[in-house]
């Protein structure tokens, strides 16, 4: 006799037109940028997770060995054999940037104001401020949740 198997249909995350466009982009990036890390700049309104999944889907279908890494408004394409240099900022570097900004402006800041002004994540600013308060280079004023900070 015969056996029936059921396979769930999965809708492809890209149309055939998008598929060809992404495939061409991946092949160009792979051939032209062997010494560089290709990046895709995204508009702020674009859903980077969706685009990342589309690129990864096409790469998997075509057998292109690539890792797509999300960054703020940017996607990095890492083909096999490439090393991606980390661009993660250390807490000490963040603390120096925060302190310099506070001294330059000469005013009292809330944590969120610093994050927005310096285009850093609130967590990175918090860690920098904690480090600076510990080194007694910054003074905190007020109580939670409305703590303000000023440079000494």
mmCIF file of C-alpha atoms in Angstrom:
data_model
loop_
_atom_site.group_PDB
_atom_site.id
_atom_site.type_symbol
_atom_site.label_atom_id
_atom_site.label_comp_id
_atom_site.label_asym_id
_atom_site.label_seq_id
_atom_site.Cartn_x
_atom_site.Cartn_y
_atom_site.Cartn_z
ATOM 1 C CA UNK A 1 0.000 0.000 0.000
ATOM 2 C CA UNK A 2 0.979 3.589 0.446
ATOM 3 C CA UNK A 3 1.499 5.935 3.325
ATOM 4 C CA UNK A 4 0.204 9.486 3.612
ATOM 5 C CA UNK A 5 2.375 12.093 5.274
ATOM 6 C CA UNK A 6 1.230 15.558 6.143
ATOM 7 C CA UNK A 7 3.518 18.521 5.770
ATOM 8 C CA UNK A 8 2.531 21.865 7.153
ATOM 9 C CA UNK A 9 2.665 24.643 4.596
ATOM 10 C CA UNK A 10 4.800 27.556 5.625
ATOM 11 C CA UNK A 11 4.382 30.845 3.859
ATOM 12 C CA UNK A 12 7.687 32.260 2.663
ATOM 13 C CA UNK A 13 8.541 35.533 4.410
ATOM 14 C CA UNK A 14 9.323 37.170 1.056
ATOM 15 C CA UNK A 15 7.613 37.538 -2.293
ATOM 16 C CA UNK A 16 9.340 36.165 -5.385
ATOM 17 C CA UNK A 17 10.308 39.714 -6.401
ATOM 18 C CA UNK A 18 11.824 40.454 -2.973
ATOM 19 C CA UNK A 19 13.518 37.045 -3.023
ATOM 20 C CA UNK A 20 15.365 37.811 -6.264
ATOM 21 C CA UNK A 21 16.332 41.281 -5.035
ATOM 22 C CA UNK A 22 17.720 39.934 -1.743
ATOM 23 C CA UNK A 23 19.481 37.056 -3.540
ATOM 24 C CA UNK A 24 21.225 39.494 -5.904
ATOM 25 C CA UNK A 25 22.212 41.731 -2.988
ATOM 26 C CA UNK A 26 23.648 38.785 -1.034
ATOM 27 C CA UNK A 27 25.653 37.481 -3.988
ATOM 28 C CA UNK A 28 27.024 40.974 -4.725
ATOM 29 C CA UNK A 29 27.935 41.501 -1.081
ATOM 30 C CA UNK A 30 29.607 38.109 -0.876
ATOM 31 C CA UNK A 31 31.724 38.624 -3.994
ATOM 32 C CA UNK A 32 32.654 42.311 -3.641
ATOM 33 C CA UNK A 33 33.195 42.728 0.062
ATOM 34 C CA UNK A 34 35.571 39.971 1.098
ATOM 35 C CA UNK A 35 37.702 42.367 3.168
ATOM 36 C CA UNK A 36 34.847 44.413 4.618
ATOM 37 C CA UNK A 37 31.692 43.836 6.620
ATOM 38 C CA UNK A 38 28.706 44.708 4.412
ATOM 39 C CA UNK A 39 26.106 46.778 6.248
ATOM 40 C CA UNK A 40 22.519 47.602 5.401
ATOM 41 C CA UNK A 41 21.332 50.957 6.687
ATOM 42 C CA UNK A 42 17.665 50.921 7.683
ATOM 43 C CA UNK A 43 15.165 53.702 8.050
ATOM 44 C CA UNK A 44 14.044 54.207 11.648
ATOM 45 C CA UNK A 45 10.533 53.039 10.812
ATOM 46 C CA UNK A 46 11.670 49.764 9.217
ATOM 47 C CA UNK A 47 11.238 46.549 11.204
ATOM 48 C CA UNK A 48 14.805 45.276 11.368
ATOM 49 C CA UNK A 49 13.781 41.866 12.753
ATOM 50 C CA UNK A 50 11.510 41.242 9.756
ATOM 51 C CA UNK A 51 14.185 42.280 7.246
ATOM 52 C CA UNK A 52 16.784 40.175 9.056
ATOM 53 C CA UNK A 53 14.504 37.136 8.841
ATOM 54 C CA UNK A 54 13.895 37.753 5.139
ATOM 55 C CA UNK A 55 17.627 37.957 4.397
ATOM 56 C CA UNK A 56 18.356 34.864 6.485
ATOM 57 C CA UNK A 57 15.549 32.954 4.727
ATOM 58 C CA UNK A 58 16.919 33.743 1.252
ATOM 59 C CA UNK A 59 20.469 32.915 2.345
ATOM 60 C CA UNK A 60 19.362 29.551 3.739
ATOM 61 C CA UNK A 61 17.402 28.734 0.570
ATOM 62 C CA UNK A 62 20.391 29.609 -1.644
ATOM 63 C CA UNK A 63 22.991 27.891 0.544
ATOM 64 C CA UNK A 64 24.803 31.152 1.299
ATOM 65 C CA UNK A 65 26.565 30.913 4.643
ATOM 66 C CA UNK A 66 25.851 34.297 6.225
ATOM 67 C CA UNK A 67 25.039 35.525 9.695
ATOM 68 C CA UNK A 68 22.852 38.630 9.908
ATOM 69 C CA UNK A 69 23.434 40.759 13.015
ATOM 70 C CA UNK A 70 21.037 43.505 14.074
ATOM 71 C CA UNK A 71 22.258 46.833 15.339
ATOM 72 C CA UNK A 72 20.421 50.090 15.850
ATOM 73 C CA UNK A 73 19.024 51.005 12.398
ATOM 74 C CA UNK A 74 21.590 48.729 10.758
ATOM 75 C CA UNK A 75 22.122 45.113 9.728
ATOM 76 C CA UNK A 76 25.587 43.549 9.376
ATOM 77 C CA UNK A 77 26.206 40.651 7.011
ATOM 78 C CA UNK A 78 28.948 38.290 8.143
ATOM 79 C CA UNK A 79 29.894 35.671 5.583
ATOM 80 C CA UNK A 80 31.771 32.557 6.692
ATOM 81 C CA UNK A 81 35.425 33.233 7.360
ATOM 82 C CA UNK A 82 34.987 36.897 8.269
ATOM 83 C CA UNK A 83 35.620 38.304 11.707
ATOM 84 C CA UNK A 84 33.316 41.078 12.907
ATOM 85 C CA UNK A 85 34.975 43.669 15.087
ATOM 86 C CA UNK A 86 32.934 44.403 18.172
ATOM 87 C CA UNK A 87 31.592 47.925 18.401
ATOM 88 C CA UNK A 88 30.225 47.489 21.898
ATOM 89 C CA UNK A 89 31.201 50.398 24.113
ATOM 90 C CA UNK A 90 32.859 49.631 27.448
ATOM 91 C CA UNK A 91 31.429 51.092 30.650
ATOM 92 C CA UNK A 92 34.594 53.162 31.134
ATOM 93 C CA UNK A 93 34.275 54.690 27.659
ATOM 94 C CA UNK A 94 30.592 55.417 28.244
ATOM 95 C CA UNK A 95 31.400 57.006 31.615
ATOM 96 C CA UNK A 96 33.990 59.271 29.985
ATOM 97 C CA UNK A 97 31.519 60.374 27.296
ATOM 98 C CA UNK A 98 28.778 61.009 29.877
ATOM 99 C CA UNK A 99 31.117 62.979 32.157
ATOM 100 C CA UNK A 100 32.456 65.118 29.292
ATOM 101 C CA UNK A 101 28.914 65.910 28.155
ATOM 102 C CA UNK A 102 27.815 66.827 31.679
ATOM 103 C CA UNK A 103 30.818 69.117 32.176
ATOM 104 C CA UNK A 104 30.344 70.740 28.776
ATOM 105 C CA UNK A 105 26.650 71.456 29.372
ATOM 106 C CA UNK A 106 27.143 72.413 33.019
ATOM 107 C CA UNK A 107 23.637 71.523 34.143
ATOM 108 C CA UNK A 108 21.752 68.845 36.052
ATOM 109 C CA UNK A 109 20.558 65.851 34.020
ATOM 110 C CA UNK A 110 18.071 63.049 34.404
ATOM 111 C CA UNK A 111 19.266 59.665 33.199
ATOM 112 C CA UNK A 112 16.830 59.671 30.261
ATOM 113 C CA UNK A 113 17.975 63.114 29.121
ATOM 114 C CA UNK A 114 21.565 61.878 28.931
ATOM 115 C CA UNK A 115 20.562 58.755 27.026
ATOM 116 C CA UNK A 116 18.654 60.801 24.464
ATOM 117 C CA UNK A 117 21.331 63.510 24.113
ATOM 118 C CA UNK A 118 24.169 61.006 23.706
ATOM 119 C CA UNK A 119 22.228 58.420 21.662
ATOM 120 C CA UNK A 120 23.075 55.675 24.175
ATOM 121 C CA UNK A 121 20.853 53.048 25.672
ATOM 122 C CA UNK A 122 19.410 53.900 29.100
ATOM 123 C CA UNK A 123 21.145 50.830 30.534
ATOM 124 C CA UNK A 124 24.549 51.989 29.272
ATOM 125 C CA UNK A 125 23.961 55.476 30.735
ATOM 126 C CA UNK A 126 22.860 53.969 34.062
ATOM 127 C CA UNK A 127 25.986 51.843 34.268
ATOM 128 C CA UNK A 128 28.156 54.834 33.383
ATOM 129 C CA UNK A 129 26.459 57.002 36.012
ATOM 130 C CA UNK A 130 26.829 54.294 38.657
ATOM 131 C CA UNK A 131 30.534 54.094 37.854
ATOM 132 C CA UNK A 132 30.930 57.887 37.979
ATOM 133 C CA UNK A 133 29.028 58.199 41.271
ATOM 134 C CA UNK A 134 31.272 55.464 42.711
ATOM 135 C CA UNK A 135 34.374 57.398 41.610
ATOM 136 C CA UNK A 136 32.811 60.575 43.080
ATOM 137 C CA UNK A 137 33.015 62.432 39.775
ATOM 138 C CA UNK A 138 29.232 62.827 39.609
ATOM 139 C CA UNK A 139 26.763 63.664 42.372
ATOM 140 C CA UNK A 140 23.235 62.272 42.470
ATOM 141 C CA UNK A 141 20.436 64.444 43.830
ATOM 142 C CA UNK A 142 16.889 63.477 44.775
ATOM 143 C CA UNK A 143 15.137 60.198 45.393
ATOM 144 C CA UNK A 144 13.996 57.411 43.125
ATOM 145 C CA UNK A 145 12.597 57.613 40.506
ATOM 146 C CA UNK A 146 13.421 61.281 39.975
ATOM 147 C CA UNK A 147 17.167 61.213 40.591
ATOM 148 C CA UNK A 148 19.145 63.928 38.814
ATOM 149 C CA UNK A 149 22.880 63.919 38.226
ATOM 150 C CA UNK A 150 25.468 66.679 38.002
ATOM 151 C CA UNK A 151 29.213 66.658 37.417
ATOM 152 C CA UNK A 152 31.470 67.766 40.265
#
